[in-house]
Each structure stands twice: as structure tokens, then as C-alpha cells.
């Protein structure tokens, strides 16, 4: 699955121009692969998993 590819997730975060202090609402974080990258750039993540 593409969301498990850290290179793609890093590109998504870069293209979205997420910066430290940004608040990101992540729906369905699953394994947290994208969540970890968001946190590493300093974003405040609100993750909702069903």
C-alpha cells in the first residue's frame, strides 16, 4: 500500500507545505506512518481512527 511508503508520505507532507505548529486532522491514521512524519516536522496532529 502506498501509505506505507515513507518516501511518498514525505513527499505528501512537503507538497502540502506542512510546517512546525500547523494543526493537521488525520482521518484513519492506520499504522501511523504518515502521522510520524507529520509529528517529525513539528505539526500538531489530531488523529481519528474508527
Protein backbone atom coordinates (compact mmCIF):
# COMPACT_ATOMS: atom_id res chain seq x y z
CA UNK A 1 0.00 0.00 0.00
CA UNK A 2 1.35 3.42 -0.94
CA UNK A 3 0.69 4.90 2.51
CA UNK A 4 3.32 2.59 3.99
CA UNK A 5 5.96 4.07 1.70
CA UNK A 6 7.83 6.68 3.75
CA UNK A 7 9.17 8.41 0.63
CA UNK A 8 5.64 9.02 -0.66
CA UNK A 9 4.47 10.18 2.76
CA UNK A 10 7.39 12.63 2.98
CA UNK A 11 6.51 13.97 -0.47
CA UNK A 12 2.86 14.42 0.59
CA UNK A 13 3.90 16.40 3.65
CA UNK A 14 6.31 18.53 1.59
CA UNK A 15 3.75 19.20 -1.15
CA UNK A 16 1.16 20.17 1.47
CA UNK A 17 3.76 22.56 2.93
CA UNK A 18 3.13 21.33 6.47
CA UNK A 19 5.29 23.24 8.95
CA UNK A 20 6.00 23.17 12.65
CA UNK A 21 3.00 24.39 14.61
CA UNK A 22 0.48 23.53 11.89
CA UNK A 23 -2.56 21.58 13.09
CA UNK A 24 -3.40 18.56 10.94
CA UNK A 25 -6.58 16.50 11.24
CA UNK A 26 -5.76 12.98 10.08
CA UNK A 27 -8.72 10.69 9.45
CA UNK A 28 -7.83 6.99 9.60
CA UNK A 29 -4.15 7.11 10.59
CA UNK A 30 -3.84 3.32 10.44
CA UNK A 31 -0.26 2.30 11.19
CA UNK A 32 0.78 5.90 11.82
CA UNK A 33 3.30 6.06 9.00
CA UNK A 34 2.06 9.47 7.85
CA UNK A 35 1.42 10.58 11.44
CA UNK A 36 5.07 10.03 12.36
CA UNK A 37 6.29 12.20 9.51
CA UNK A 38 3.82 14.95 10.40
CA UNK A 39 5.00 14.90 14.02
CA UNK A 40 8.65 14.91 12.92
CA UNK A 41 8.13 18.19 11.04
CA UNK A 42 6.56 19.66 14.17
CA UNK A 43 2.89 19.52 13.24
CA UNK A 44 0.25 19.07 15.90
CA UNK A 45 -1.73 16.04 14.77
CA UNK A 46 -5.30 15.18 15.69
CA UNK A 47 -5.78 11.59 14.53
CA UNK A 48 -9.18 9.88 14.42
CA UNK A 49 -9.36 6.12 13.97
CA UNK A 50 -12.59 4.18 13.93
